PDB file of C-alpha atoms in Angstrom:
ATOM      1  CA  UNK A 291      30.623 140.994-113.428  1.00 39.00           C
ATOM      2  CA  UNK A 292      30.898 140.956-110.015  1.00 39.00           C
ATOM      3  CA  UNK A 293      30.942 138.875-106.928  1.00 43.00           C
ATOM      4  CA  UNK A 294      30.605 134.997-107.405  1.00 44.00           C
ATOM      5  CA  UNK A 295      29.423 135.670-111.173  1.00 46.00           C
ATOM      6  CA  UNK A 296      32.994 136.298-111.859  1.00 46.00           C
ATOM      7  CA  UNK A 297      33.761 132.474-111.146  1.00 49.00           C
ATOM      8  CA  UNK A 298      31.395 130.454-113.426  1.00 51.00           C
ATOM      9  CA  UNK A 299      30.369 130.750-117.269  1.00 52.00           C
ATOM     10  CA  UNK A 300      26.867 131.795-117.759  1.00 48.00           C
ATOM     11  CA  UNK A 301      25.239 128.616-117.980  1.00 48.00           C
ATOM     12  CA  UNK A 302      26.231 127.821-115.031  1.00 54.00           C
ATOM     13  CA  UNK A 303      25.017 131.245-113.706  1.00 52.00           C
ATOM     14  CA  UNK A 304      21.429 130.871-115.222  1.00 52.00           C
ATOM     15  CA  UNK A 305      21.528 127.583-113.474  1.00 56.00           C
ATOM     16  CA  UNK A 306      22.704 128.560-110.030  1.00 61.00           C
ATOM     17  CA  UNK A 307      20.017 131.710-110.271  1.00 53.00           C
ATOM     18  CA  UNK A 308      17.339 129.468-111.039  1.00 58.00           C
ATOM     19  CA  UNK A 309      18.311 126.706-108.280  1.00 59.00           C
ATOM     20  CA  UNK A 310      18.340 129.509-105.892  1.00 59.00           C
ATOM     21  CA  UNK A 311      14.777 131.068-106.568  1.00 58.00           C
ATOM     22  CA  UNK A 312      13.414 127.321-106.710  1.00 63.00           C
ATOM     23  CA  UNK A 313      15.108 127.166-103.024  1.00 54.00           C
ATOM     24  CA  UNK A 314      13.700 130.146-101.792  1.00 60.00           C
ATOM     25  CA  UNK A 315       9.773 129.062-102.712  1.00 63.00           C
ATOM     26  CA  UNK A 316      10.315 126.214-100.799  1.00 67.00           C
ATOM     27  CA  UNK A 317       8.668 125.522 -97.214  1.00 69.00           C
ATOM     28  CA  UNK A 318      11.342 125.881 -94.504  1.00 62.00           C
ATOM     29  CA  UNK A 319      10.850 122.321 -93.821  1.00 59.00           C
ATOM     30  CA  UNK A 320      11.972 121.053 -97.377  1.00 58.00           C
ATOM     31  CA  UNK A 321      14.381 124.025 -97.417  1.00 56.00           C
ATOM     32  CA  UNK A 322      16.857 121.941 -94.930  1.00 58.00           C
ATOM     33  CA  UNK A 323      17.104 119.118 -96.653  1.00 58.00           C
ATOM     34  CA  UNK A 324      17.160 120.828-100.236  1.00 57.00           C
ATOM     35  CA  UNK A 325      20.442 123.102 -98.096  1.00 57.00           C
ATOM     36  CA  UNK A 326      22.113 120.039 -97.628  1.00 59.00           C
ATOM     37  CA  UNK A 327      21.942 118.598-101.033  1.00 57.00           C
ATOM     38  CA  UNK A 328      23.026 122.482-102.156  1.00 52.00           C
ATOM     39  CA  UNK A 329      25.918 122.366 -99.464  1.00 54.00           C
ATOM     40  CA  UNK A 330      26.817 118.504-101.025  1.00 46.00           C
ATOM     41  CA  UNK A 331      26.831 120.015-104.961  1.00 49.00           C
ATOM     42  CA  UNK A 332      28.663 123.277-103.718  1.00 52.00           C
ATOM     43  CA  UNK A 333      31.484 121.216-102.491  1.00 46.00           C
ATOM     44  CA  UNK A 334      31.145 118.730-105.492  1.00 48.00           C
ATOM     45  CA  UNK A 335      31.161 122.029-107.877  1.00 49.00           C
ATOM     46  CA  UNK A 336      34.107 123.514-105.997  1.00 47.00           C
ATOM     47  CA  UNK A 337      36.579 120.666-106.983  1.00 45.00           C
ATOM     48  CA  UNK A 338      35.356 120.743-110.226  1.00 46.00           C
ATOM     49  CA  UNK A 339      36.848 124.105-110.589  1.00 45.00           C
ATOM     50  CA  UNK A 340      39.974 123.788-109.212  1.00 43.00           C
ATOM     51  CA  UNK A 341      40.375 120.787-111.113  1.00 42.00           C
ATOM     52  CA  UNK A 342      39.136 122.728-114.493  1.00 49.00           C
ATOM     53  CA  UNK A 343      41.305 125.412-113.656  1.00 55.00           C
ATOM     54  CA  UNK A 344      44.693 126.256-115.860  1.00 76.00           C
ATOM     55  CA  UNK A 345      47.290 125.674-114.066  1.00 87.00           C
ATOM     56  CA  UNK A 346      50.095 129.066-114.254  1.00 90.00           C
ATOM     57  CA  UNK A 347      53.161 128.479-116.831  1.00 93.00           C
ATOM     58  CA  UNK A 348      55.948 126.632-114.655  1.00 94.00           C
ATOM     59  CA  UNK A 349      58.833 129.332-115.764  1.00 96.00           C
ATOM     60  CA  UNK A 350      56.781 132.774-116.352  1.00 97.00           C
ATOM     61  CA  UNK A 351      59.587 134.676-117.106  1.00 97.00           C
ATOM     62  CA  UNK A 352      60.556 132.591-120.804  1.00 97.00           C
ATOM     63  CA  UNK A 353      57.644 133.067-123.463  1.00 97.00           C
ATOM     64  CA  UNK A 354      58.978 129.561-125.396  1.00 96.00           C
ATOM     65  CA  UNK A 355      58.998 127.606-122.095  1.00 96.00           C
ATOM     66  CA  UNK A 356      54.412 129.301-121.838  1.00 97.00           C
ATOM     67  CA  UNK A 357      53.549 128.189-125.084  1.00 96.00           C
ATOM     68  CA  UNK A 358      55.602 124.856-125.074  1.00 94.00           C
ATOM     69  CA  UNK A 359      53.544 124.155-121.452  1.00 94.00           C
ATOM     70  CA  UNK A 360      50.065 125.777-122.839  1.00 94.00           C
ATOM     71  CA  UNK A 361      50.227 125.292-127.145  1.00 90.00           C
ATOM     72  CA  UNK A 362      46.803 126.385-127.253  1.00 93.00           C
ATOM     73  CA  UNK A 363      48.284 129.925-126.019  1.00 96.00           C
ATOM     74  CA  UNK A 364      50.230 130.336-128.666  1.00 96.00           C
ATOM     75  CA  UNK A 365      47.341 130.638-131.178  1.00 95.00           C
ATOM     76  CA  UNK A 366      45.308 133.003-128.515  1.00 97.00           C
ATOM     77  CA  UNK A 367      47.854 135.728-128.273  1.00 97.00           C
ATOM     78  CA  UNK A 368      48.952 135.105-131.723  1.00 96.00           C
ATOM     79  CA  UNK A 369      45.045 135.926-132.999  1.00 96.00           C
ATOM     80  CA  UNK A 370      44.937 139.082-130.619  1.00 98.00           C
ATOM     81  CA  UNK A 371      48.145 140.291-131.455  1.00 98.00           C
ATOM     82  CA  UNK A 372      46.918 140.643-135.336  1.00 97.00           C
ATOM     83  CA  UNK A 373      43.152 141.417-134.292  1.00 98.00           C
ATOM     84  CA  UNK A 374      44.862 144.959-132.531  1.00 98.00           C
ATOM     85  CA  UNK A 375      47.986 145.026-134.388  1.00 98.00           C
ATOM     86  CA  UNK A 376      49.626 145.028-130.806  1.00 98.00           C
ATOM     87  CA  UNK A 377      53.461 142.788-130.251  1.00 98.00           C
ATOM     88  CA  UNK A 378      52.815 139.338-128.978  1.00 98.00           C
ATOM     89  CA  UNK A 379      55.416 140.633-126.349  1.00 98.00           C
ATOM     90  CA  UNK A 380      53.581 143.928-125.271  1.00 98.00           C
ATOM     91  CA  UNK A 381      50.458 141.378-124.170  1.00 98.00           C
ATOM     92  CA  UNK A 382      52.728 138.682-122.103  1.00 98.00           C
ATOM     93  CA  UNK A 383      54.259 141.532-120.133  1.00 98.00           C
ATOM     94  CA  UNK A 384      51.286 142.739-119.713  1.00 98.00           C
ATOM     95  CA  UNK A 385      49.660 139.705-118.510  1.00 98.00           C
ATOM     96  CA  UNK A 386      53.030 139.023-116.587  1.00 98.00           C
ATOM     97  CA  UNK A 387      52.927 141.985-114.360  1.00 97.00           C
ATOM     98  CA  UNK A 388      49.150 141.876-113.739  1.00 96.00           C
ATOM     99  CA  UNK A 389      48.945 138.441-112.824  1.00 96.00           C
ATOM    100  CA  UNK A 390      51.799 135.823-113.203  1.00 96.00           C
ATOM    101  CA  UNK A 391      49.443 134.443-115.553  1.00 97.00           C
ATOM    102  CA  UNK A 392      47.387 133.008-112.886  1.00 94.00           C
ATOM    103  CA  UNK A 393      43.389 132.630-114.015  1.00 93.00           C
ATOM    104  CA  UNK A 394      42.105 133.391-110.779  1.00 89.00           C
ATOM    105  CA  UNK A 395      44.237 135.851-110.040  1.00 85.00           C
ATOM    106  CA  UNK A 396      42.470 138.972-107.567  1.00 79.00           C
ATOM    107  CA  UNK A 397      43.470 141.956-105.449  1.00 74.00           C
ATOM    108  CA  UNK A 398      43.732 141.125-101.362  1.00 66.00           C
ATOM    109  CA  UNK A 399      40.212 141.466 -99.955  1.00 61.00           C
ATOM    110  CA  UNK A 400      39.274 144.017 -97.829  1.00 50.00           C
ATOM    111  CA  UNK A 401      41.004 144.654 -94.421  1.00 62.00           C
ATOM    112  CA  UNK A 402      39.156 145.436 -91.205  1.00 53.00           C
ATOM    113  CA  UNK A 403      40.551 147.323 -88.264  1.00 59.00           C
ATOM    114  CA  UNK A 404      40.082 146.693 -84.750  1.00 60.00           C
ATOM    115  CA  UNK A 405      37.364 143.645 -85.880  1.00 59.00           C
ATOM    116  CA  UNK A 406      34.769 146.072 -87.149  1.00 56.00           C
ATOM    117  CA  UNK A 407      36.498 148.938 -89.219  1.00 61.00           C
ATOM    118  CA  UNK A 408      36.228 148.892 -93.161  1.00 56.00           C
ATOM    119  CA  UNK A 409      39.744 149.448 -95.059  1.00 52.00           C
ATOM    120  CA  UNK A 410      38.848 150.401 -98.962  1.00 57.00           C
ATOM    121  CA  UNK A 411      36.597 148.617-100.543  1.00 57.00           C
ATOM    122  CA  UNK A 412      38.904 145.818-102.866  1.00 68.00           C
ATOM    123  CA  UNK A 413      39.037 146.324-106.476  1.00 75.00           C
ATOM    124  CA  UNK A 414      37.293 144.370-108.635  1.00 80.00           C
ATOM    125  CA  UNK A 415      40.206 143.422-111.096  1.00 83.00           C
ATOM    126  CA  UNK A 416      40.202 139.735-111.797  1.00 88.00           C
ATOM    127  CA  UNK A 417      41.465 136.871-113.913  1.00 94.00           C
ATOM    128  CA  UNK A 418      44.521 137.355-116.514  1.00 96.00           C
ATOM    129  CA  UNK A 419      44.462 140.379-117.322  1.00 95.00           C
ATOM    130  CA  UNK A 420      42.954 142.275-113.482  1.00 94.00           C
ATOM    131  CA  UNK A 421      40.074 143.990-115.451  1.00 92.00           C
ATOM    132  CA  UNK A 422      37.893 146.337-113.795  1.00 92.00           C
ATOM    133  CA  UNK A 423      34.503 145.351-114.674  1.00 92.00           C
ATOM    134  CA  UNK A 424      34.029 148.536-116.240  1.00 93.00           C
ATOM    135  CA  UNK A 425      36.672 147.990-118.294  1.00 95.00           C
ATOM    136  CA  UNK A 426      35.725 144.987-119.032  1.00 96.00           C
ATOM    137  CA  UNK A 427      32.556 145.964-119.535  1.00 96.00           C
ATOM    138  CA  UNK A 428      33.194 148.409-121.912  1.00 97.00           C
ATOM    139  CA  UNK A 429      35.447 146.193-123.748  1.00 97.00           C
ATOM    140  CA  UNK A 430      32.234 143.613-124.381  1.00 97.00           C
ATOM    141  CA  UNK A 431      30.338 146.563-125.392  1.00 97.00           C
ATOM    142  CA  UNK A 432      33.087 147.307-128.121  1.00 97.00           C
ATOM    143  CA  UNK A 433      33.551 144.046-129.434  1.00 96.00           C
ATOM    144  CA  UNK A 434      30.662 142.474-128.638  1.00 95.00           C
ATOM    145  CA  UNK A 435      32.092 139.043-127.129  1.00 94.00           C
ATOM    146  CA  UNK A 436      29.092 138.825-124.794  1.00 94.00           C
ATOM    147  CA  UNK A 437      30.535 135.681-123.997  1.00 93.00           C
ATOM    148  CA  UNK A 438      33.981 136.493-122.616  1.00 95.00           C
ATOM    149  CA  UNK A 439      35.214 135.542-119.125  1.00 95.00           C
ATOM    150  CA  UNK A 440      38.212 137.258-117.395  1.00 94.00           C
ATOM    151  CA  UNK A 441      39.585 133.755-116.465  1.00 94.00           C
ATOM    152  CA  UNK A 442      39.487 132.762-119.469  1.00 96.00           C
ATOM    153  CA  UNK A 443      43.570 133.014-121.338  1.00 97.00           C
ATOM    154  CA  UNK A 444      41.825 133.789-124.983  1.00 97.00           C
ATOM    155  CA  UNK A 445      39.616 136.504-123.896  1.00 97.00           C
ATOM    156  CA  UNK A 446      41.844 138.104-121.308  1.00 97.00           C
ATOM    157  CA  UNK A 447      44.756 138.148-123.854  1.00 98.00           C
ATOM    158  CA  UNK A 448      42.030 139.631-126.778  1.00 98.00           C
ATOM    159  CA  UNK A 449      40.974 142.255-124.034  1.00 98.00           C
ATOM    160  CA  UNK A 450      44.205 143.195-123.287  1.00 98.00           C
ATOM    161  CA  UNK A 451      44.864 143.720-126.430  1.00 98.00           C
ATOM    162  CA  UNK A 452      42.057 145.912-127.344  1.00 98.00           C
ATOM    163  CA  UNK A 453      43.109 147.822-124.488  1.00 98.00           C
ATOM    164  CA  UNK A 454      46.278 148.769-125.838  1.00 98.00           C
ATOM    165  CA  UNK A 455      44.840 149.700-129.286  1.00 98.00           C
ATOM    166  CA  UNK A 456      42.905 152.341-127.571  1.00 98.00           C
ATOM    167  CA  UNK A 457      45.090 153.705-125.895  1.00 98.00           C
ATOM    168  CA  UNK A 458      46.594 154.446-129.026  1.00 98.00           C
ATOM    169  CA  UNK A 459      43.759 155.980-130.233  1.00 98.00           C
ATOM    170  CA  UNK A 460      42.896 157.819-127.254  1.00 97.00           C
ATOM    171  CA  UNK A 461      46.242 158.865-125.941  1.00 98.00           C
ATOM    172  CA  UNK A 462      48.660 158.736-129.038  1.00 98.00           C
ATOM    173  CA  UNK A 463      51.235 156.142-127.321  1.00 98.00           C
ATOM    174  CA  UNK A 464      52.480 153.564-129.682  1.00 98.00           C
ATOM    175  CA  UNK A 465      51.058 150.494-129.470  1.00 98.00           C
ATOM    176  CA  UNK A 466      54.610 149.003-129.031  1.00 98.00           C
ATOM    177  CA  UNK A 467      55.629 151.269-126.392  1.00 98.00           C
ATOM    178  CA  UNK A 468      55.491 148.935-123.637  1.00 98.00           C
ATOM    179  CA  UNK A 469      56.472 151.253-120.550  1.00 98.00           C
ATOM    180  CA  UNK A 470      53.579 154.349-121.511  1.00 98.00           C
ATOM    181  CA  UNK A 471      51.217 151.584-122.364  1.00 98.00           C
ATOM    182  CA  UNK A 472      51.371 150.054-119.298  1.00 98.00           C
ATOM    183  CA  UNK A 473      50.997 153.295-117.381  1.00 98.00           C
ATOM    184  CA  UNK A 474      48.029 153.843-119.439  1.00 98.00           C
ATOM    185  CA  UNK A 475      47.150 150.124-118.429  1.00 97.00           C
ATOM    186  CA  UNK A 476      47.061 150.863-114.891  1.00 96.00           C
ATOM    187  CA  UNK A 477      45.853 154.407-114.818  1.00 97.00           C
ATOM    188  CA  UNK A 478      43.519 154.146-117.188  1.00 96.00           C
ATOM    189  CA  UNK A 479      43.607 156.445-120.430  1.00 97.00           C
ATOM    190  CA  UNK A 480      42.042 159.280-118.257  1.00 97.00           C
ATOM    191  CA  UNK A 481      44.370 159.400-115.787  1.00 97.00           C
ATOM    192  CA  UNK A 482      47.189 158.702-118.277  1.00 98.00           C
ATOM    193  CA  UNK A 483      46.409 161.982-120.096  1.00 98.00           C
ATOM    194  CA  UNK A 484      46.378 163.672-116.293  1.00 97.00           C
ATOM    195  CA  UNK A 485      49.546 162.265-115.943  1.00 97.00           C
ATOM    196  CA  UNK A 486      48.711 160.670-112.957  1.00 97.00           C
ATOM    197  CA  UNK A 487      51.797 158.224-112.972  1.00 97.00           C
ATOM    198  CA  UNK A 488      54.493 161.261-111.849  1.00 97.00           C
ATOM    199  CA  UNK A 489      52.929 160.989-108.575  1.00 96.00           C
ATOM    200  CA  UNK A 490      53.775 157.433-107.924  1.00 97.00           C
ATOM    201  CA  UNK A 491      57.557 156.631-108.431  1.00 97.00           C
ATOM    202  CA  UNK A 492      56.753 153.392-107.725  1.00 97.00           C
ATOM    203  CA  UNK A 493      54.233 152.490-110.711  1.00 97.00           C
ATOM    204  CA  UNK A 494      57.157 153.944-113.446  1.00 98.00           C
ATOM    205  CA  UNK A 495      59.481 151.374-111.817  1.00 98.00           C
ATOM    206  CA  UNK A 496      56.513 148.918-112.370  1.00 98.00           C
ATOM    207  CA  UNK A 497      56.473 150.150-116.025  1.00 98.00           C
ATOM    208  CA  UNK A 498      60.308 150.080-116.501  1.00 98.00           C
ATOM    209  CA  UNK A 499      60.239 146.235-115.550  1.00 98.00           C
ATOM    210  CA  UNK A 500      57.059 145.534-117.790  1.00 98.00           C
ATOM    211  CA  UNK A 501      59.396 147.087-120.473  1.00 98.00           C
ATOM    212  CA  UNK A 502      61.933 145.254-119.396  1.00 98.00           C
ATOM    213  CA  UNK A 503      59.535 141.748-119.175  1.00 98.00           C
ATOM    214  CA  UNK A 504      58.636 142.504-122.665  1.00 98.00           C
ATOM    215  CA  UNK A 505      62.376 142.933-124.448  1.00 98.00           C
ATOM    216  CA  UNK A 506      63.071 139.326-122.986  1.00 98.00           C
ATOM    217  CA  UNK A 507      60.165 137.696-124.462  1.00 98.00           C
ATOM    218  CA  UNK A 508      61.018 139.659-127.794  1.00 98.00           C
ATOM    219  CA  UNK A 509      64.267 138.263-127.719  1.00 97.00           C
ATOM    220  CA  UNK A 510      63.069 134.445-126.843  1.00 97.00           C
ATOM    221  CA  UNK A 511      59.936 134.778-129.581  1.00 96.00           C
ATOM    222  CA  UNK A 512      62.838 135.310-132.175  1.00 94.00           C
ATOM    223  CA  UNK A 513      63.927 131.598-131.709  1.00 92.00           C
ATOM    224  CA  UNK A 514      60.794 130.034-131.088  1.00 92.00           C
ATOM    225  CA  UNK A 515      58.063 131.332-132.549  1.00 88.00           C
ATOM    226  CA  UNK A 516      58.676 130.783-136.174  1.00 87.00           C
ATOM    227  CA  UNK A 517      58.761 126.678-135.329  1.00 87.00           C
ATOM    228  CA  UNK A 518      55.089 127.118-132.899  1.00 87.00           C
ATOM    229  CA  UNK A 519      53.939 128.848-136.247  1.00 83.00           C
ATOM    230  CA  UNK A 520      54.921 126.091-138.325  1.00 82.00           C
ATOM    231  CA  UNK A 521      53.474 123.549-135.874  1.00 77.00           C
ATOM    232  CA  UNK A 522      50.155 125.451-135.923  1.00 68.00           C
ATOM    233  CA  UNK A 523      50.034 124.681-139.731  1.00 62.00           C
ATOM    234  CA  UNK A 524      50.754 121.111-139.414  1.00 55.00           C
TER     235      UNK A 524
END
């Protein structure tokens, strides 16, 4: 998805689509006052978001602390971690690194120089998990979850997991390898099997502390996730 069809669930596209073809028909005399009502709901539909929006885990870095904050979590990961067969660990470092488990988390936009310059065009990574939308793309293709949104904490987890799982297909790396699977993560499997990463010194540091992420949540999991089981049954 791109653009602002990244930040609404696709009712709300459909709806926006159709509001904007209605406005478009209109005379340019009924246009301004239908603009203003538009600018009114935009505003209006704006809050709504930011109310609607998770809020990011208070303490990031202990998995017990998440899923006491955000229960419903616990069941998420849980599901995707046996749906892949990937560590419950392996997907919160994942989602640690990528983006503090913020839901509308992005890359900086675009830089201009000298007022009229283009830098690189921004990635398109968003939400959770910073999909490309090809990824993620190819991802709906494969699982067909037509519905799935990248700001969404059940899909991006399920994605990420998928992910994972075929890179183990693809590339051989076990699927509880966290340091090659996250070089795989960022590369992509292509560049992965290039080996790509040797290059950048700094992205096996950023692997190295993703492996690192995911050894403490192991460790925490051990004395709390046995109890958020239980609770799930109750």
């Amino acid at each position: 998805m791109n653009g602002w069809r990244a930040a609404f669930p696709p009712t709300w596209r459909a709806w926006i689509t159709g509001v904007a073809r209605r406005w478009i028909a209109l005379p340019l005399r009924k246009q301004v006052v239908w603009g203003g009502s538009l600018i009114v709901l935009g505003v209006l539909g704006s809050l709504l978001l930011a109310s609607c929006t998770t809020a990011p885990p208070r303490d990031i870095d202990d998995a017990c602390a998440i899923f006491e904050q955000h229960e419903d979590w616990f069941a998420d990961a849980n599901a995707a971690s046996q749906r892949w067969g990937v560590p419950l660990p392996i997907l919160l470092a994942i989602i640690h690194q990528e983006s503090s488990f913020q839901a509308d988390a992005r890359p900086p936009p675009r830089t201009w120089y000298l007022g009229f310059i283009p830098g690189p065009r921004p990635s398109s990574a968003h939400g959770y998990s910073q999909a490309l939308d090809g990824s993620w793309d190819d991802y709906i293709a494969a699982t067909g979850n037509h519905g799935a949104e990248r700001d969404q904490f059940d899909d991006a987890v399920d994605f990420i997991g998928w992910y994972v799982s075929e890179t183990a297909r693809r590339n051989g790396v076990a699927k509880h390898d966290a340091y090659h699977q996250y070089l795989a993560y960022h590369e992509g499997q292509g560049g992965f099997a290039k080996r790509s990463y040797r290059s950048k010194p700094w992205l096996m540091e950023r692997a190295r502390q993703v492996s690192r992420q995911a050894a403490r949540y192991r460790a925490q999991l051990g004395r709390c996730e046995p109890p958020l089981a239980a609770r799930r049954l109750i």
